Tab-separated table of C-alpha atoms in Angstrom:
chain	number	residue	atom	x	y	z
A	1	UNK	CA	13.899	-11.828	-5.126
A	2	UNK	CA	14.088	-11.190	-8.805
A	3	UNK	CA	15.426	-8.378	-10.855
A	4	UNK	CA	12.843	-6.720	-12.952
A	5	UNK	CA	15.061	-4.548	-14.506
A	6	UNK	CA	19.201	-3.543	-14.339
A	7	UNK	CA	19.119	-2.639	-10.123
A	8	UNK	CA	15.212	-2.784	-9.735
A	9	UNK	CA	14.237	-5.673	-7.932
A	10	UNK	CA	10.907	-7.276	-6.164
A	11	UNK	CA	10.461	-9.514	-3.391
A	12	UNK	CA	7.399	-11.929	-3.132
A	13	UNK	CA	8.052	-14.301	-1.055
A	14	UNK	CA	6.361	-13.194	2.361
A	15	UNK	CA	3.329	-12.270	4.152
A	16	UNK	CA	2.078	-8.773	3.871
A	17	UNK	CA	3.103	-6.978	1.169
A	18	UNK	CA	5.206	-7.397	-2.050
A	19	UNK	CA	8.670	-5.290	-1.350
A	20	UNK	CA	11.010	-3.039	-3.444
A	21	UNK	CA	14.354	-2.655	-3.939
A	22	UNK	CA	16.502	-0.099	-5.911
A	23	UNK	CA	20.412	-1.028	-6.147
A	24	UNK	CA	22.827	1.371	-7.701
A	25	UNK	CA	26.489	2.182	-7.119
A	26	UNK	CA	27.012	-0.471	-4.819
A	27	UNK	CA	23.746	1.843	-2.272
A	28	UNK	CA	20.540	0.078	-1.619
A	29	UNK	CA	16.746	1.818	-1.331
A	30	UNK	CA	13.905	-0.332	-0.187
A	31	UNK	CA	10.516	-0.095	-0.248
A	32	UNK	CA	8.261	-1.438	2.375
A	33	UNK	CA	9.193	-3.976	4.785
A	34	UNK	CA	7.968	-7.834	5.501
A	35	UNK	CA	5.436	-7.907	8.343
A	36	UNK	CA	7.695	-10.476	10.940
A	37	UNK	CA	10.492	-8.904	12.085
A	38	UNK	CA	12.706	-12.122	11.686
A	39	UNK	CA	11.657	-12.361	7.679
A	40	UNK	CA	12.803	-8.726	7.199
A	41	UNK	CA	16.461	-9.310	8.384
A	42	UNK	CA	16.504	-12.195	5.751
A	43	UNK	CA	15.704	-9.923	3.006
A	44	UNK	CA	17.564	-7.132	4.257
A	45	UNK	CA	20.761	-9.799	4.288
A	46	UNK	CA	19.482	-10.671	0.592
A	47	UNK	CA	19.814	-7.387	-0.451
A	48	UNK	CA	22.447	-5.960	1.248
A	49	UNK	CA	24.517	-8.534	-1.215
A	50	UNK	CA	23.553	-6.331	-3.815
A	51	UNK	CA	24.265	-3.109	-2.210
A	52	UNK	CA	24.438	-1.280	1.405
A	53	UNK	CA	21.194	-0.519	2.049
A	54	UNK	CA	20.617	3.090	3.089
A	55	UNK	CA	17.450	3.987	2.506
A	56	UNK	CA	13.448	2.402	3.643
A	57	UNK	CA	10.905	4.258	2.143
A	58	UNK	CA	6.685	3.139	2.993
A	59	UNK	CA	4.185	3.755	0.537
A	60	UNK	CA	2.107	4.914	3.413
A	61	UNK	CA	0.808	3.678	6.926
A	62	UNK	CA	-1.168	0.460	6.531
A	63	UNK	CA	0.057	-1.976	9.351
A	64	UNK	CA	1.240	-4.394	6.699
A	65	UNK	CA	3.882	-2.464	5.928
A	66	UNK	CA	5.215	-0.592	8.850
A	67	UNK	CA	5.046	-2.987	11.743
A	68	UNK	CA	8.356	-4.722	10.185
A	69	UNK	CA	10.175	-1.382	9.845
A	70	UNK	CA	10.743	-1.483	13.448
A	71	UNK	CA	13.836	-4.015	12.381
A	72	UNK	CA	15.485	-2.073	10.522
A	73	UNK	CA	18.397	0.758	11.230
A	74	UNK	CA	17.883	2.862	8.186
A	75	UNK	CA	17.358	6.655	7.349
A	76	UNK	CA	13.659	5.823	7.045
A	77	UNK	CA	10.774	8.461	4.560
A	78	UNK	CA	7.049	8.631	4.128
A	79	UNK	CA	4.276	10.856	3.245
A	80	UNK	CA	3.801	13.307	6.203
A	81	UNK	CA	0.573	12.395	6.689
A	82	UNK	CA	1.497	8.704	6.982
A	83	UNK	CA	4.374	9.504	9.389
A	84	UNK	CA	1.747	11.192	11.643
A	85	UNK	CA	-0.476	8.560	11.443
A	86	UNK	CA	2.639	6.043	12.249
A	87	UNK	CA	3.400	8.131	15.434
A	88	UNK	CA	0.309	8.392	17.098
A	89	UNK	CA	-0.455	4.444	17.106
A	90	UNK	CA	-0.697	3.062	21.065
A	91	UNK	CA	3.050	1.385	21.880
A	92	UNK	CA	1.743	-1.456	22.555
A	93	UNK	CA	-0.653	-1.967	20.566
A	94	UNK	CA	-3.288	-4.504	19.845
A	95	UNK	CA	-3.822	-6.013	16.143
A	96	UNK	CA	-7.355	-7.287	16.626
A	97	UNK	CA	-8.859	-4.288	18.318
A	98	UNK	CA	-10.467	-2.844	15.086
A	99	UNK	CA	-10.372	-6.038	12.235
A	100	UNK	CA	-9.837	-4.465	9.164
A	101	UNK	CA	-8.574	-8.211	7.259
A	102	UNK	CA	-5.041	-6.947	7.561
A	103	UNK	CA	-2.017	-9.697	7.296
A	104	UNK	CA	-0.826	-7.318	10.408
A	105	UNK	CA	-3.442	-8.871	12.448
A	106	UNK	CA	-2.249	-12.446	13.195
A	107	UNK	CA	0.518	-10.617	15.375
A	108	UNK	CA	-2.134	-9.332	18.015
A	109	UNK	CA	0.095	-7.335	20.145
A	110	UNK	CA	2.850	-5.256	18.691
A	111	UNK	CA	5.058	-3.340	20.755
A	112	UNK	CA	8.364	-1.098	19.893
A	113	UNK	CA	6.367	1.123	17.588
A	114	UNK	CA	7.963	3.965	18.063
A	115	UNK	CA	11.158	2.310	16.080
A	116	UNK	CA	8.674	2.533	12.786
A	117	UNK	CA	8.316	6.474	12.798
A	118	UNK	CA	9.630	7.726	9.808
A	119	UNK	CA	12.215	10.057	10.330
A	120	UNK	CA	11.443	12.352	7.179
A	121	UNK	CA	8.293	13.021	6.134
A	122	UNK	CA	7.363	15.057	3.126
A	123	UNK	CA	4.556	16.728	1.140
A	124	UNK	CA	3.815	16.369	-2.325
A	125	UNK	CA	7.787	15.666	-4.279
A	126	UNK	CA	11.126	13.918	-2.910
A	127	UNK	CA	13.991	12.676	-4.641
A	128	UNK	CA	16.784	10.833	-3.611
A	129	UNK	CA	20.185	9.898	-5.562
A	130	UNK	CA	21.592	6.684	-4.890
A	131	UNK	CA	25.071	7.090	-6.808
A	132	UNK	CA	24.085	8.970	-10.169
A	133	UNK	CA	20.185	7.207	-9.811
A	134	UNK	CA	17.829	9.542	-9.313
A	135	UNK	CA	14.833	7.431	-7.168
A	136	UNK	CA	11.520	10.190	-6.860
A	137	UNK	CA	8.860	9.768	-3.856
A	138	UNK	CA	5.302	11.368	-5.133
A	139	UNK	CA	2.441	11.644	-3.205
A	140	UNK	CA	-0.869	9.761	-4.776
A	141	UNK	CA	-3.296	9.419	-2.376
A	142	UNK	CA	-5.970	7.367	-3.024
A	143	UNK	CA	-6.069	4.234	-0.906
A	144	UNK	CA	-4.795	6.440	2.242
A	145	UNK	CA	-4.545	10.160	2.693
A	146	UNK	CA	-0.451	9.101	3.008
A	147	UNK	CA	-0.195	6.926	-0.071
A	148	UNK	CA	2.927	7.650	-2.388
A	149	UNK	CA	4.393	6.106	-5.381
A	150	UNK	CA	8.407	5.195	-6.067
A	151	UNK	CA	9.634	6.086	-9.348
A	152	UNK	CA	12.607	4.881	-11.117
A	153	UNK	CA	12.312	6.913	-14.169
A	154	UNK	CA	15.587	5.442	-15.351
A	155	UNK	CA	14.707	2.167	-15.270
A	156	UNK	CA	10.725	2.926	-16.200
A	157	UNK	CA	9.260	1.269	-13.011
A	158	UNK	CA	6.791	2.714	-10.108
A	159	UNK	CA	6.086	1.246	-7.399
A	160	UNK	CA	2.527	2.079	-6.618
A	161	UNK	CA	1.922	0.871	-3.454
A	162	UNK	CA	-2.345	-0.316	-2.588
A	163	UNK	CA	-2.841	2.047	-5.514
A	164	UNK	CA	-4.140	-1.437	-7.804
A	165	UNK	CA	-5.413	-5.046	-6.519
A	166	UNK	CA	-6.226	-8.003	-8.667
A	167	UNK	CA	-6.956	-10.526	-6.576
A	168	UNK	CA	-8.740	-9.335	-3.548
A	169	UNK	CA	-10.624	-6.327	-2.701
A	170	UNK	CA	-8.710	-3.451	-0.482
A	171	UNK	CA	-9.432	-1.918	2.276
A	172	UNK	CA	-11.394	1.007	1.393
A	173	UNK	CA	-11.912	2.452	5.176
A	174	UNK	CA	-9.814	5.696	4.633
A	175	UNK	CA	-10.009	5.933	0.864
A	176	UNK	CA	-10.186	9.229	-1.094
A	177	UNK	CA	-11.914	7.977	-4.321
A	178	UNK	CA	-11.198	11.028	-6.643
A	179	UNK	CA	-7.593	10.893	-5.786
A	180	UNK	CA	-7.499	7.136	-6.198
A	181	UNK	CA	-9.292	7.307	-9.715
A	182	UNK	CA	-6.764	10.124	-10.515
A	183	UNK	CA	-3.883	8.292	-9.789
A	184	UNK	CA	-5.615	5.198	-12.112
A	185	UNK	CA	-6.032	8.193	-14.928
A	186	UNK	CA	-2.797	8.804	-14.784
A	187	UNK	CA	-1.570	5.060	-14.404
A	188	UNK	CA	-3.481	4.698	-17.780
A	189	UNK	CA	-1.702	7.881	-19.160
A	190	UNK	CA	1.084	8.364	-21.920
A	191	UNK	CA	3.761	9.641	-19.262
A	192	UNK	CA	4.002	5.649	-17.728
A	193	UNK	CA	2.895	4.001	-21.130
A	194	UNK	CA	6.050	2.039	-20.918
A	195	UNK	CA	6.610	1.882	-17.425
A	196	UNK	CA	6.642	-1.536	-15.279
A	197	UNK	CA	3.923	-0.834	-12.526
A	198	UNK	CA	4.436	-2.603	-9.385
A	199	UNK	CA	1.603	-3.625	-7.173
A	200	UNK	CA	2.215	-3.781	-3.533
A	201	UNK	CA	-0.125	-6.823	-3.285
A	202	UNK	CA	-0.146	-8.501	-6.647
A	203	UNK	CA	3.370	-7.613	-7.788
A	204	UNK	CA	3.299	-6.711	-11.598
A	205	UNK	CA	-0.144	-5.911	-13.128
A	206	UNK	CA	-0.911	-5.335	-16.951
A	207	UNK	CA	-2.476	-2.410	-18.157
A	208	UNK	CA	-5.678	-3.676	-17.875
A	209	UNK	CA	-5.714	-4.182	-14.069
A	210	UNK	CA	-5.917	-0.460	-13.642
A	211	UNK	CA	-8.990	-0.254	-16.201
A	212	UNK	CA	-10.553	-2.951	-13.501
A	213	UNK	CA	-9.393	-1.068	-11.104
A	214	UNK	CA	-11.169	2.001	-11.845
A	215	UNK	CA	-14.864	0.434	-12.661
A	216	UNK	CA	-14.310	-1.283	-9.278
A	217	UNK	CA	-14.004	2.002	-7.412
A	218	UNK	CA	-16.591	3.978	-9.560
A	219	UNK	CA	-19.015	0.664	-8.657
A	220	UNK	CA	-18.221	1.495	-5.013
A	221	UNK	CA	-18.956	5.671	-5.462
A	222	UNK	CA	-22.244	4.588	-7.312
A	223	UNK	CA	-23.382	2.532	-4.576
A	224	UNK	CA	-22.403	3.984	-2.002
A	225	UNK	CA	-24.190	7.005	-3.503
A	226	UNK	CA	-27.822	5.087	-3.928
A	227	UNK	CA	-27.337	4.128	0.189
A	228	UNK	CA	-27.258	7.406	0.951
A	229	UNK	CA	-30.196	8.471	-0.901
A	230	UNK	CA	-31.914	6.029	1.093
A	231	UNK	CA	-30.828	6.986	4.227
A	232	UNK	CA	-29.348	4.045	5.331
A	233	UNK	CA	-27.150	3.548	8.587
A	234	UNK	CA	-23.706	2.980	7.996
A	235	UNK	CA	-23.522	-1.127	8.559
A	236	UNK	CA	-25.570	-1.304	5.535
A	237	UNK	CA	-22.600	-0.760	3.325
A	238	UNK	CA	-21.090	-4.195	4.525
A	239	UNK	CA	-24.143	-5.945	2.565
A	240	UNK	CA	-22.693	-4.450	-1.057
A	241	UNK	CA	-19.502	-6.397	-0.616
A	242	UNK	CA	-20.824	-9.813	-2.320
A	243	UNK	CA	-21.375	-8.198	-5.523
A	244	UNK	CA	-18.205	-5.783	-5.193
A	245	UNK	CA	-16.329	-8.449	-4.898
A	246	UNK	CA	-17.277	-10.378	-8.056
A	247	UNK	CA	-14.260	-8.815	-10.224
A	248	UNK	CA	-11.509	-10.162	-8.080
A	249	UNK	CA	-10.300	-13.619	-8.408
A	250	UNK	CA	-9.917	-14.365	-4.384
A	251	UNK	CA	-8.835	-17.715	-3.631
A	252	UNK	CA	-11.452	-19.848	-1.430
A	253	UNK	CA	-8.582	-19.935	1.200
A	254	UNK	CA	-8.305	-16.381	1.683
A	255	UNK	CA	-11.811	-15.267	0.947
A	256	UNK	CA	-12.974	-14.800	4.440
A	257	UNK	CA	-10.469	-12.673	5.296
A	258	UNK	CA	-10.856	-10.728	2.053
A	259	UNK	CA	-14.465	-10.268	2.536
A	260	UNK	CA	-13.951	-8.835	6.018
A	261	UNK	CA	-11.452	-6.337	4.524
A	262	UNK	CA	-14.042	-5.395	2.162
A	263	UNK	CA	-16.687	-5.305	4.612
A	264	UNK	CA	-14.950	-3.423	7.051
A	265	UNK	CA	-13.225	-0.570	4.847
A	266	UNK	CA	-16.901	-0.121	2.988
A	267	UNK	CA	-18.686	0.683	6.545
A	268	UNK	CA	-16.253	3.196	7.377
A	269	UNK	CA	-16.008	4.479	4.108
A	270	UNK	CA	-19.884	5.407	4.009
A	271	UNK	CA	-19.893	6.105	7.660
A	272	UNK	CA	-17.411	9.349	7.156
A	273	UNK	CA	-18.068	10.186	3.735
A	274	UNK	CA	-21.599	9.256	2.330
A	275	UNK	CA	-23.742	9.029	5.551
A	276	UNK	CA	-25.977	12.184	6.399
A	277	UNK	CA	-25.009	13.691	9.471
């Protein structure tokens, strides 16, 4: 775990996604959690060095992210609409039932679910004091209709979640892709100029990730766009994903997996937004 800033710190060291952690006044906030249940009382040991942790926030309800909250004994926030997502997963339930290229899925069978429902949920603002830091929760959907960012303004970092990708494609199954080129626009914007943006699967990204960010989803709109004009069935959109994914830099070991997130999220995608009913 390193320190990007004074009490802003970011985990990178296990599977599923990168994690968060804001440390002031001797009071701990986290964000996300590591997918195994046994890796997230190691960090939560590592950090509760720093400070007592109080707080576990998810950036919304991707399995990635949530299945290790069930570990963990803290006041625990999302979006609304990724706590109601959360809560109305089967107890047990079965990782490989829908493949979507999730980390989540090597577990198979998860069980103890309902330990993972946030117990606050909240619309569009939320911010919580740790000591005199003021840590702010703002809804950005994009990736998910639950999606939120953590900002530090203090310390000029956000925490933005599935919001950016580098190195492999996301899942795109329950995208919005206004919001998500919103959030970019304003990624790109004066207010975060000098901000440290933290990617939830690539860690910290340069400015000009969320430039190739952008043309990657507005590639995605376009051609998802000329399907529809053709009339195509929805498992057509899996054949785009070769040339979608050209702009990432996916490693040969992980680019099956990648290319069945891609695959996956694109049929979905078209099947509930683009195709004609």
């Amino acid at each position: 775990m390193r320190e990007l800033v004074k009490g802003v710190f970011l985990e990178e060291d296990y599977p599923g996604v990168r994690l968060g952690a804001v440390v002031a006044d001797g009071a701990a906030l986290l964000v996300d959690t590591p997918l195994r249940i046994e890796d997230g009382r190691e960090w939560l040991a590592g950090v509760g060095a720093r400070g007592r942790p109080r707080y576990l926030v998810l950036l919304d309800d991707h399995p990635d992210r949530v299945y290790g909250a069930r570990g963990f004994d803290l006041a625990l926030f999302a979006h609304h609409r990724a706590r109601e997502a959360i809560a109305a997963w089967p107890d047990p339930l079965r990782s490989s039932a829908h493949l979507q290229g999730a980390e989540a899925e090597r577990l198979k069978r998860v069980s103890g679910l309902a330990r993972a429902v946030p117990h606050v949920g909240f619309d569009d603002e939320l911010h919580l004091l740790l000591g005199s830091m003021r840590v702010e929760l703002w809804h950005r959907p994009g990736p998910r209709p639950g999606s939120i960012w953590v900002v530090v303004p203090s310390a000029r970092v956000v925490f933005v979640g599935d919001t950016v990708w580098t190195h492999e494609p996301p899942y795109l199954g329950e995208a919005d892709l206004e919001a998500w080129l919103d959030s970019l626009a304003e990624l790109r914007g004066t207010a975060f100029a000098r901000y440290k943006i933290v990617s939830a699967r690539d860690g910290l990204v340069r400015r000009e990730a969320l430039t190739a960010m952008s043309g990657f989803l507005r590639k995605v709109a376009s051609r998802m766009a000329r399907l529809r004009q053709h009339g195509d069935e929805p498992q057509a959109a899996a054949r785009l994903a070769p040339q979608l994914a050209k702009g990432f830099r996916m490693s040969a070991a992980r680019r099956e997996q990648a290319m069945l997130r891609l695959q996956a999220g694109l049929v979905r995608l078209y099947a509930e937004q683009f195709a004609r009913g």
